[in-house]
Amino acid sequence: MQKQGDILRNRFGAPTNHLYIAAACLCLALIAPGQTTHADSAQRLEALRALDDSLEAAPDKREIRTIFDTAYGYLTGEGGKGNVVAGVAMMEDLADQGVPQAQYVLGLVYSDPSLRQLDFDRAVRMLRRAAGQDFPPAYAALADLYRGGAGGVSDPEEAWRLYEKASRESGKIGTHGTYGMAVMLLEGIAVGADEARGLSLLEEAVAAGHPPAELVMGRIHLTGDVAGSPDFEEAARWLERALANGVSGAALDLGRLYETGQGRPEDARKAAELYRRAADAGIPEAQVRLARLYEEGRGVERDVDMARKLYESAAARGVTAADASPLPRSQQASRQGADGDGEREGVCAAPGNCQGDPRLYGYWYLVGEDGSTSFDESYGAEALHVDGRLATIPRMKSGDMEPSTGTRMEVEGSVARFRYHETAEAPDGRFSFAFQDDDTVVFSNDEGDFVYKRMPADKHLHAALLRLALTGEVESYRRANAEDFFGDAETVLVDLRNGDDRVALVHMPGARFKGALRRDGTAWGIPLGANVMAFALRQGQEAAYFERVAREAAQPIAPRR
């Protein structure tokens, strides 16, 4: 064998939907950042009525209420009179008069890309003014901005203080404060990681009926960040629950599950519907995924012009096709032949849906010609992904080494066909295979028999490096002098293909890495196993690129056995 304008994005990719966080229902369902750009009339009217008490207590309450109602109608389009510019101007007049409700609303407006009024500095100033008047909804909204770091606005310590302050309020504001604290504890932002307390607070928010917490719970199961391995069916249940409760961001993740057949039956039409719902809510990654379906004619009638428009819309929000989360990659590989020229059969498209014996997929090494079965004496190690991708890494020696990642495997019954693409003249290889036991498989052709043993389970660093190689983004790797980096921890330095980006894979026996490490809202450490962490080393390394590659490498490569 060979080779979300997402304003408040965290590890779970979830911009916060402010519709759920204020005692006032956060009056503008329309302008909930990144989640919902359209709310039905009942939601809008309910949200508006919820502001009655606070507005009635304001000076000159009748005049203020009239102006506020009119401005609100302009912003939401209530009664068919949508005019964002006019609504903003009227809210600005009220804000200048010191009306905290108007200051709060403008904080949301200026932080929502869909309204084309983006000004994060002004959003922060408005929310700080409202919070300074002890207007509780502003605590949580300002904390979200400080935690998410959008537009360069980042202050994790202040976000934690505001979430704590909000958590002491009653009702939905208090629940959102609890939710924000949970996410920061799970991510280890500002206060250090505390998984047990974070999960406890998240469950508290879920029990209080906070839909964004349901979304985060779904994404925890989707990524396996806490449990150690993904549970797609459980993830789907939580995502469906969040979506039913109005969190449009859940439609993106649920669509990915339907597209790949993970946790839900593979259904491109259903995936398209869900992507469209998320795209309509202004989530750029959903626009990219829907564009792909239009481009390929899957689940929708092929429409290249529509695909182009969606790609352009997402690009205007800073998201390209390459930035989209890699979860459906196995499905992409199974749709195309290795030469990109049409459908192919016999390839495992997703975990639990493999052609051939599912025991094939995982980590292996070739037994030496002398009959030695020692892993340390083997040529190297190989990983066979459920989608047919194959990566090989030579045994680690001194100096630079390069992985082999140009081969794909197709299986039909007990025959495996390898398509080699590292050189144009390389012929395809056909082998029969048979298992001697669960951990030994023999591939045979006219040239002889090739015996493979399953890689020992304690080779965590090799497994992490192989998963990273499967992304196709590894240029070379080498062993590091441990004392120069992480003490006595075994370390491999990996150069990625994106310029000078470099990653350190660090094996720390006994450690249990279950969540990403973040600094100022940016991931710089992502676990690739229970005790292996991938660290971004280079200053200025493109955060989105590192996180995309590491997240893909963290995905399981084989069905559960």
Coordinates of C-alpha atoms in Angstrom, one line a residue:
M1 CA 0.0 0.0 0.0
Q2 CA 1.0 3.7 -0.6
K3 CA -0.6 7.1 0.4
Q4 CA -20.4 31.7 10.4
G5 CA -20.4 37.9 9.2
D6 CA -20.0 35.2 12.0
I7 CA -19.4 37.7 14.8
L8 CA -19.0 35.6 17.9
R9 CA -17.2 32.5 16.8
N10 CA -15.8 30.1 19.3
R11 CA -14.6 26.5 19.2
F12 CA -18.1 25.3 18.4
G13 CA -18.4 27.8 15.6
A14 CA -21.5 29.3 17.2
P15 CA -22.2 33.0 16.9
T16 CA -24.5 34.0 19.7
N17 CA -28.1 34.6 19.0
H18 CA -29.2 37.5 21.1
L19 CA -32.9 36.7 20.7
Y20 CA -32.5 34.4 23.7
I21 CA -30.4 36.3 26.1
A22 CA -32.2 39.3 27.5
A23 CA -35.2 39.7 29.8
A24 CA -36.5 41.7 26.9
C25 CA -36.0 38.8 24.5
L26 CA -33.3 41.0 23.1
C27 CA -35.8 43.0 21.2
L28 CA -34.4 42.5 17.7
A29 CA -34.8 39.0 16.4
L30 CA -33.9 40.4 13.0
I31 CA -30.4 41.4 14.0
A32 CA -29.2 38.5 16.1
P33 CA -25.6 38.3 15.0
G34 CA -24.8 35.6 12.5
Q35 CA -27.8 33.5 13.4
T36 CA -31.1 34.9 12.3
T37 CA -31.6 37.7 9.8
H38 CA -35.4 37.1 9.6
A39 CA -37.8 36.5 12.4
D40 CA -41.5 36.0 12.1
S41 CA -44.0 38.7 13.1
A42 CA -45.0 36.9 16.2
Q43 CA -41.4 36.9 17.5
R44 CA -40.9 40.5 16.6
L45 CA -44.1 41.6 18.4
E46 CA -43.3 39.5 21.4
A47 CA -39.9 41.0 21.6
L48 CA -41.2 44.5 21.3
R49 CA -43.8 44.0 24.0
A50 CA -41.1 42.7 26.3
L51 CA -39.5 46.2 26.3
D52 CA -42.6 47.8 27.6
D53 CA -41.7 47.9 31.2
S54 CA -38.2 49.3 30.8
L55 CA -39.4 51.9 28.3
E56 CA -42.3 53.0 30.5
A57 CA -39.8 53.9 33.2
A58 CA -37.9 56.2 30.9
P59 CA -38.3 60.0 31.0
D60 CA -40.6 61.5 28.4
K61 CA -41.8 58.0 28.0
R62 CA -44.6 58.7 25.5
E63 CA -42.3 60.5 23.0
I64 CA -39.5 58.0 23.5
R65 CA -41.8 55.1 23.1
T66 CA -43.2 56.5 19.8
I67 CA -39.8 57.1 18.4
F68 CA -38.5 53.8 19.5
D69 CA -41.5 51.9 18.1
T70 CA -41.0 53.7 14.7
A71 CA -37.2 53.0 14.7
Y72 CA -37.8 49.4 15.6
G73 CA -40.3 49.0 12.7
Y74 CA -37.7 50.5 10.3
L75 CA -35.0 48.1 11.5
T76 CA -37.2 44.9 11.5
G77 CA -39.4 45.7 8.5
E78 CA -42.4 45.4 10.7
G79 CA -45.5 46.5 8.8
G80 CA -43.6 46.6 5.5
K81 CA -41.7 49.8 6.4
G82 CA -38.1 48.5 6.5
N83 CA -35.5 51.2 6.3
V84 CA -32.3 50.3 8.2
V85 CA -30.7 53.7 7.7
A86 CA -33.7 55.6 9.0
G87 CA -34.0 53.2 11.9
V88 CA -30.4 53.7 12.9
A89 CA -30.7 57.4 12.7
M90 CA -33.7 57.5 15.0
M91 CA -32.0 55.1 17.4
E92 CA -28.9 57.3 17.5
D93 CA -31.1 60.3 18.5
L94 CA -32.5 58.2 21.4
A95 CA -29.0 57.0 22.3
D96 CA -27.8 60.6 22.5
Q97 CA -30.6 61.3 24.9
G98 CA -29.2 58.5 27.2
V99 CA -31.9 55.9 26.5
P100 CA -30.1 52.5 27.3
Q101 CA -32.5 50.5 25.2
A102 CA -31.5 52.4 22.1
Q103 CA -27.8 52.1 22.9
Y104 CA -28.2 48.4 23.3
V105 CA -30.1 48.0 20.0
L106 CA -27.4 50.0 18.2
G107 CA -24.8 47.7 19.7
L108 CA -26.5 44.8 18.0
V109 CA -27.0 46.7 14.8
Y110 CA -23.3 47.7 14.5
S111 CA -22.1 44.2 15.1
D112 CA -24.4 42.4 12.6
P113 CA -23.0 42.1 9.0
S114 CA -26.4 41.4 7.5
L115 CA -27.5 45.0 8.2
R116 CA -24.4 46.5 6.4
Q117 CA -23.7 48.8 9.3
L118 CA -20.6 47.1 10.7
D119 CA -18.6 49.1 13.2
F120 CA -17.4 47.0 16.0
D121 CA -15.8 49.9 17.9
R122 CA -19.0 51.8 17.8
A123 CA -20.9 48.6 18.9
V124 CA -18.7 48.3 21.9
R125 CA -19.1 52.0 22.8
M126 CA -22.9 51.7 22.6
L127 CA -23.1 48.6 24.7
R128 CA -20.7 50.0 27.3
R129 CA -22.9 53.0 27.6
A130 CA -26.0 50.8 28.1
A131 CA -24.2 48.6 30.6
G132 CA -22.9 51.7 32.4
Q133 CA -26.6 52.5 33.0
D134 CA -27.1 49.0 34.5
F135 CA -29.1 47.8 31.5
P136 CA -28.6 44.0 32.0
P137 CA -29.1 42.9 28.4
A138 CA -26.0 44.9 27.5
Y139 CA -23.9 42.9 29.9
A140 CA -24.3 39.7 28.0
A141 CA -24.1 41.3 24.5
L142 CA -20.9 43.1 25.4
A143 CA -19.4 40.0 26.9
D144 CA -20.2 38.1 23.6
L145 CA -18.2 40.7 21.6
Y146 CA -15.3 40.7 24.0
R147 CA -15.2 36.9 24.0
G148 CA -15.5 36.5 20.3
G149 CA -12.9 39.0 19.3
A150 CA -14.6 40.0 16.1
G151 CA -13.3 43.2 14.4
G152 CA -10.3 43.1 16.7
V153 CA -12.5 43.7 19.8
S154 CA -11.2 41.2 22.3
D155 CA -11.1 41.3 26.1
P156 CA -11.6 37.8 27.6
E157 CA -11.1 38.9 31.2
E158 CA -13.8 41.6 30.8
A159 CA -16.0 39.1 29.0
W160 CA -15.8 36.8 32.0
R161 CA -16.6 39.6 34.5
L162 CA -19.6 40.6 32.4
Y163 CA -20.9 37.0 32.1
E164 CA -20.6 36.6 35.8
K165 CA -22.5 39.9 36.3
A166 CA -25.2 38.8 33.9
S167 CA -25.5 35.4 35.5
R168 CA -26.6 37.0 38.7
E169 CA -29.7 38.5 36.9
S170 CA -32.9 36.6 36.6
G171 CA -34.5 35.1 33.6
K172 CA -32.9 34.8 30.2
I173 CA -30.1 37.3 30.8
G174 CA -28.9 35.2 33.8
T175 CA -29.1 32.1 31.7
H176 CA -27.0 33.6 29.0
G177 CA -24.5 34.7 31.5
T178 CA -24.3 31.1 32.7
Y179 CA -24.0 29.9 29.2
G180 CA -21.1 32.3 28.4
M181 CA -19.2 31.2 31.5
A182 CA -19.7 27.6 30.4
V183 CA -18.2 28.2 27.0
M184 CA -15.2 30.1 28.4
L185 CA -14.5 27.3 30.9
L186 CA -14.7 24.6 28.2
E187 CA -12.4 26.6 26.0
G188 CA -10.1 27.7 28.8
I189 CA -10.4 31.3 27.8
A190 CA -9.2 33.8 30.4
V191 CA -10.0 31.6 33.4
G192 CA -8.3 28.3 32.5
A193 CA -10.0 25.2 31.3
D194 CA -12.4 23.5 33.7
E195 CA -14.3 20.9 31.8
A196 CA -16.4 19.6 34.8
R197 CA -17.6 23.0 35.8
G198 CA -18.1 24.1 32.2
L199 CA -20.3 21.1 31.4
S200 CA -22.2 21.6 34.6
L201 CA -23.0 25.2 33.7
L202 CA -23.8 24.3 30.1
E203 CA -26.3 21.7 31.4
E204 CA -27.8 24.3 33.7
A205 CA -28.3 26.6 30.7
V206 CA -29.8 23.8 28.7
A207 CA -32.2 22.9 31.5
A208 CA -33.2 26.6 31.6
G209 CA -34.3 26.3 27.9
H210 CA -31.4 28.3 26.4
P211 CA -31.2 27.2 22.7
P212 CA -27.6 28.4 22.0
A213 CA -26.5 26.0 24.8
E214 CA -28.3 23.2 22.9
L215 CA -26.2 24.1 19.8
V216 CA -23.0 24.0 21.8
M217 CA -24.0 20.6 23.3
G218 CA -24.6 19.3 19.8
R219 CA -21.2 20.5 18.6
I220 CA -19.5 19.0 21.6
H221 CA -20.8 15.6 20.5
L222 CA -20.0 16.4 16.9
T223 CA -16.3 17.1 17.5
G224 CA -15.8 14.7 20.4
D225 CA -13.9 17.5 22.2
V226 CA -15.2 16.4 25.6
A227 CA -16.1 12.7 25.2
G228 CA -12.9 11.9 23.3
S229 CA -14.7 10.7 20.1
P230 CA -17.6 12.0 18.1
D231 CA -21.2 10.7 18.6
F232 CA -22.9 11.8 15.4
E233 CA -26.4 10.5 16.4
E234 CA -26.4 12.3 19.7
A235 CA -25.0 15.4 18.0
A236 CA -27.9 15.3 15.5
R237 CA -30.5 15.1 18.3
W238 CA -29.1 18.2 20.0
L239 CA -28.8 20.1 16.7
E240 CA -32.3 19.3 15.8
R241 CA -33.5 20.5 19.1
A242 CA -31.5 23.8 18.8
L243 CA -32.8 24.3 15.3
A244 CA -36.4 23.8 16.4
N245 CA -35.9 26.5 19.0
G246 CA -34.7 29.0 16.4
V247 CA -30.9 28.7 16.3
S248 CA -30.2 28.9 12.6
G249 CA -26.5 28.0 13.1
A250 CA -27.6 24.5 13.9
A251 CA -28.9 24.1 10.3
L252 CA -25.3 24.3 9.0
D253 CA -24.0 21.4 11.2
L254 CA -27.2 19.3 10.7
G255 CA -26.8 19.8 7.0
R256 CA -23.2 18.5 7.1
L257 CA -24.5 15.4 8.9
Y258 CA -27.1 14.7 6.2
E259 CA -24.6 15.4 3.4
T260 CA -22.1 12.9 4.8
G261 CA -24.6 10.3 6.2
Q262 CA -23.2 10.6 9.7
G263 CA -25.8 10.4 12.4
R264 CA -28.5 10.8 9.9
P265 CA -29.3 9.0 6.6
E266 CA -27.4 10.5 3.7
D267 CA -29.8 12.9 2.0
A268 CA -28.4 15.6 -0.3
R269 CA -31.8 17.2 -0.8
K270 CA -32.3 17.6 3.0
A271 CA -28.7 18.9 3.3
A272 CA -29.5 21.5 0.7
E273 CA -32.6 22.6 2.6
L274 CA -30.7 23.0 5.8
Y275 CA -27.8 24.8 4.2
R276 CA -30.2 27.2 2.5
R277 CA -31.8 28.0 5.9
A278 CA -28.4 28.7 7.4
A279 CA -27.3 30.7 4.3
D280 CA -30.5 32.8 4.5
A281 CA -29.5 33.6 8.1
G282 CA -26.2 35.1 6.8
I283 CA -23.8 32.3 7.7
P284 CA -21.1 32.3 5.1
E285 CA -19.9 28.7 5.5
A286 CA -23.5 27.6 4.7
Q287 CA -23.4 29.7 1.6
V288 CA -20.2 27.9 0.5
R289 CA -21.7 24.5 1.1
L290 CA -24.9 25.3 -0.7
A291 CA -22.8 26.6 -3.6
R292 CA -21.0 23.3 -3.8
L293 CA -24.3 21.5 -4.1
Y294 CA -25.5 23.8 -6.8
E295 CA -22.2 23.5 -8.6
E296 CA -22.4 19.7 -8.6
G297 CA -26.2 19.3 -8.9
R298 CA -26.6 17.3 -5.7
G299 CA -29.9 17.7 -3.9
V300 CA -30.7 20.7 -6.1
E301 CA -30.9 21.3 -9.8
R302 CA -27.4 22.2 -11.1
D303 CA -27.1 26.0 -11.3
V304 CA -23.6 27.3 -11.9
D305 CA -24.7 31.0 -11.7
M306 CA -26.3 30.4 -8.3
A307 CA -23.2 28.7 -7.1
R308 CA -21.1 31.6 -8.2
K309 CA -23.3 34.1 -6.4
L310 CA -23.2 32.2 -3.2
Y311 CA -19.4 31.8 -3.4
E312 CA -19.1 35.6 -4.0
S313 CA -21.4 36.4 -1.1
A314 CA -19.4 34.1 1.3
A315 CA -16.1 35.6 0.0
A316 CA -17.4 39.1 0.8
R317 CA -17.7 37.9 4.4
G318 CA -14.2 36.5 4.4
V319 CA -15.0 32.8 3.9
T320 CA -13.8 30.9 0.9
A321 CA -14.4 27.3 -0.2
A322 CA -11.0 26.3 1.3
D323 CA -12.1 27.7 4.7
A324 CA -15.2 25.6 5.0
S325 CA -15.1 23.0 7.8
P326 CA -13.7 19.7 6.4
L327 CA -16.3 17.4 7.9
P328 CA -17.8 16.3 4.5
R329 CA -14.4 15.5 2.9
S330 CA -14.9 11.8 3.0
Q331 CA -18.2 12.3 1.1
Q332 CA -16.4 14.5 -1.4
A333 CA -13.8 11.8 -2.0
S334 CA -16.4 9.2 -2.5
R335 CA -18.3 11.3 -5.1
Q336 CA -15.3 11.7 -7.4
G337 CA -13.1 9.2 -9.0
A338 CA -9.4 9.6 -8.1
D339 CA -8.9 11.2 -11.5
G340 CA -11.9 13.5 -10.8
D341 CA -13.8 12.1 -13.8
G342 CA -17.1 10.8 -12.4
E343 CA -18.6 8.4 -9.9
R344 CA -16.8 5.5 -8.4
E345 CA -18.1 2.5 -6.6
G346 CA -16.9 0.4 -3.7
V347 CA -15.4 3.2 -1.6
C348 CA -16.3 3.7 2.1
A349 CA -18.1 7.0 2.2
A350 CA -18.5 7.4 6.0
P351 CA -17.9 5.6 9.2
G352 CA -20.2 2.6 9.5
N353 CA -20.9 2.6 5.8
C354 CA -17.8 0.8 4.4
Q355 CA -17.5 -1.3 1.3
G356 CA -15.5 -4.4 2.1
D357 CA -14.3 -5.4 5.5
P358 CA -14.5 -2.4 7.9
R359 CA -11.4 -3.8 9.7
L360 CA -9.3 -2.5 6.8
Y361 CA -9.6 1.1 7.9
G362 CA -7.1 2.3 10.4
Y363 CA -3.4 2.3 11.1
W364 CA -1.0 -0.3 9.7
Y365 CA 2.7 -1.2 9.2
L366 CA 4.3 -3.6 6.7
V367 CA 6.0 -6.7 8.2
G368 CA 9.7 -6.8 7.1
E369 CA 11.0 -9.2 4.5
D370 CA 13.0 -11.0 7.3
G371 CA 9.7 -11.8 9.0
S372 CA 10.3 -9.3 11.8
T373 CA 6.9 -8.2 13.2
S374 CA 8.4 -5.4 15.3
F375 CA 6.8 -2.0 14.6
D376 CA 10.1 -0.3 15.4
E377 CA 11.9 -2.3 12.7
S378 CA 9.3 -1.6 10.0
Y379 CA 9.6 0.8 7.1
G380 CA 7.1 3.1 8.6
A381 CA 3.4 3.4 9.2
E382 CA 0.3 3.8 7.1
A383 CA -3.2 5.1 7.6
L384 CA -6.2 4.1 5.5
H385 CA -9.1 6.5 5.8
V386 CA -12.7 5.3 5.4
D387 CA -13.0 7.4 2.2
G388 CA -10.2 5.5 0.6
R389 CA -7.4 8.1 1.2
L390 CA -4.1 6.5 2.2
A391 CA -1.1 8.2 3.9
T392 CA 2.4 6.6 4.6
I393 CA 5.1 8.0 6.8
P394 CA 8.6 6.6 6.8
R395 CA 10.2 5.5 10.1
M396 CA 11.3 8.6 12.0
K397 CA 15.1 9.1 11.7
S398 CA 17.2 12.2 11.7
G399 CA 16.6 14.9 9.1
D400 CA 13.5 15.9 7.1
M401 CA 11.1 13.2 6.0
E402 CA 8.1 13.5 3.7
P403 CA 4.8 11.6 3.8
S404 CA 3.3 9.8 0.8
T405 CA -0.4 10.9 0.3
G406 CA -1.1 10.4 -3.4
T407 CA -2.8 7.0 -3.3
R408 CA -6.5 6.1 -3.1
M409 CA -8.0 2.6 -2.5
E410 CA -11.2 1.2 -3.8
V411 CA -12.6 -2.1 -2.4
E412 CA -15.0 -4.6 -3.9
G413 CA -15.5 -7.7 -1.9
S414 CA -12.0 -9.1 -1.1
V415 CA -10.2 -7.2 -3.9
A416 CA -8.5 -3.8 -3.3
R417 CA -7.5 -1.5 -6.1
F418 CA -4.9 1.1 -5.4
R419 CA -4.7 4.2 -7.6
Y420 CA -1.2 5.7 -7.5
H421 CA -1.0 9.4 -8.4
E422 CA 2.5 10.5 -7.2
T423 CA 3.8 9.9 -10.8
A424 CA 1.7 10.0 -13.9
E425 CA 3.1 6.8 -15.3
A426 CA 2.4 4.7 -12.1
P427 CA 0.0 1.9 -13.0
D428 CA -2.9 1.1 -10.8
G429 CA -2.4 -1.9 -8.5
R430 CA -4.9 -4.7 -7.8
F431 CA -4.6 -7.0 -4.7
S432 CA -6.7 -9.6 -3.1
F433 CA -6.6 -9.5 0.6
A434 CA -7.5 -11.7 3.5
F435 CA -7.4 -11.3 7.3
Q436 CA -5.4 -13.8 9.3
D437 CA -6.9 -12.2 12.4
D438 CA -8.4 -8.8 13.4
D439 CA -4.9 -7.3 13.5
T440 CA -3.2 -9.0 10.5
V441 CA -4.1 -8.7 6.9
V442 CA -2.3 -10.1 3.8
F443 CA -2.4 -8.4 0.4
S444 CA -1.5 -10.6 -2.5
N445 CA -0.8 -10.1 -6.2
D446 CA 1.5 -11.7 -8.8
E447 CA 4.6 -10.3 -7.1
G448 CA 3.9 -12.1 -3.8
D449 CA 2.3 -11.6 -0.4
F450 CA 2.6 -8.5 1.7
V451 CA 1.7 -8.9 5.4
Y452 CA 0.5 -5.9 7.4
K453 CA 0.0 -5.7 11.1
R454 CA -2.1 -3.2 12.9
M455 CA -0.1 -0.4 14.4
P456 CA 0.2 -0.7 18.2
A457 CA -2.4 1.3 20.1
D458 CA 0.3 3.2 22.1
K459 CA 1.8 4.9 19.1
H460 CA -0.2 8.0 19.7
L461 CA 2.3 10.4 18.0
H462 CA 2.4 8.3 14.8
A463 CA -1.4 8.2 14.7
A464 CA -1.6 11.9 15.0
L465 CA 1.0 12.5 12.3
L466 CA -0.8 10.1 10.0
R467 CA -4.1 11.9 10.5
L468 CA -2.4 15.2 9.8
A469 CA -0.8 13.7 6.6
L470 CA -4.2 12.6 5.4
T471 CA -5.3 16.2 5.1
G472 CA -2.8 16.6 2.3
E473 CA -1.3 19.7 3.9
V474 CA 2.0 18.2 5.3
E475 CA 5.1 19.2 3.4
S476 CA 7.7 17.4 5.7
Y477 CA 8.4 16.5 9.3
R478 CA 11.3 15.8 11.6
R479 CA 11.9 14.8 15.2
A480 CA 12.6 17.7 17.5
N481 CA 15.1 18.0 20.3
A482 CA 12.6 17.6 23.1
E483 CA 14.5 19.8 25.6
D484 CA 14.3 22.7 23.1
F485 CA 10.5 22.6 23.1
F486 CA 8.4 20.8 25.7
G487 CA 10.8 19.3 28.2
D488 CA 11.0 15.5 27.9
A489 CA 7.8 15.2 25.8
E490 CA 8.2 13.4 22.5
T491 CA 7.8 16.1 19.8
V492 CA 7.6 16.1 16.0
L493 CA 7.9 19.3 14.0
V494 CA 5.7 19.5 10.9
D495 CA 5.9 22.0 8.0
L496 CA 2.6 22.6 6.3
R497 CA 2.2 23.6 2.7
N498 CA 0.8 27.1 3.4
G499 CA 4.0 29.1 3.2
D500 CA 6.1 28.9 6.4
D501 CA 3.4 27.5 8.7
R502 CA 4.8 25.1 11.2
V503 CA 3.1 22.8 13.7
A504 CA 4.5 20.9 16.7
L505 CA 3.0 17.6 17.5
V506 CA 3.6 16.9 21.2
H507 CA 3.0 13.6 22.9
M508 CA 2.6 13.9 26.7
P509 CA 1.9 10.5 28.2
G510 CA -0.8 10.7 30.9
A511 CA -2.2 14.0 29.8
R512 CA -5.8 14.2 28.7
F513 CA -6.3 16.9 26.1
K514 CA -10.0 17.4 25.4
G515 CA -10.4 20.9 24.2
A516 CA -8.7 23.6 22.1
L517 CA -6.3 26.1 23.7
R518 CA -7.0 29.6 22.7
R519 CA -5.4 33.0 23.1
D520 CA -7.4 36.1 22.4
G521 CA -10.1 34.0 20.8
T522 CA -7.6 32.3 18.4
A523 CA -6.9 28.6 18.6
W524 CA -3.2 27.8 18.9
G525 CA -3.4 24.3 20.3
I526 CA -5.8 21.6 19.2
P527 CA -5.8 18.0 20.5
L528 CA -5.2 15.2 17.9
G529 CA -5.6 12.5 20.5
A530 CA -6.1 11.9 24.2
N531 CA -2.5 12.9 24.9
V532 CA -1.2 14.5 21.7
M533 CA -1.6 18.2 21.0
A534 CA -0.9 20.1 17.8
F535 CA 0.5 23.5 18.5
A536 CA 0.9 26.4 16.0
L537 CA 4.5 27.6 16.3
R538 CA 5.0 30.4 13.8
Q539 CA 4.1 34.0 14.8
G540 CA 1.5 35.3 12.4
Q541 CA 0.5 31.8 11.3
E542 CA -2.9 32.1 9.6
A543 CA -5.2 31.0 12.4
A544 CA -8.1 29.9 10.2
Y545 CA -5.7 27.7 8.1
F546 CA -4.1 26.0 11.1
E547 CA -7.5 25.4 12.8
R548 CA -9.0 24.0 9.6
V549 CA -6.1 21.5 9.1
A550 CA -6.0 20.5 12.7
R551 CA -9.8 20.0 13.0
E552 CA -9.7 17.8 9.9
A553 CA -6.8 15.8 11.4
A554 CA -8.8 15.4 14.6
Q555 CA -11.6 13.5 12.9
P556 CA -11.8 9.7 13.2
I557 CA -10.4 7.9 10.2
A558 CA -12.0 4.5 10.7
P559 CA -15.4 3.1 11.9
R560 CA -15.6 2.0 15.5
R561 CA -14.7 -1.6 15.9

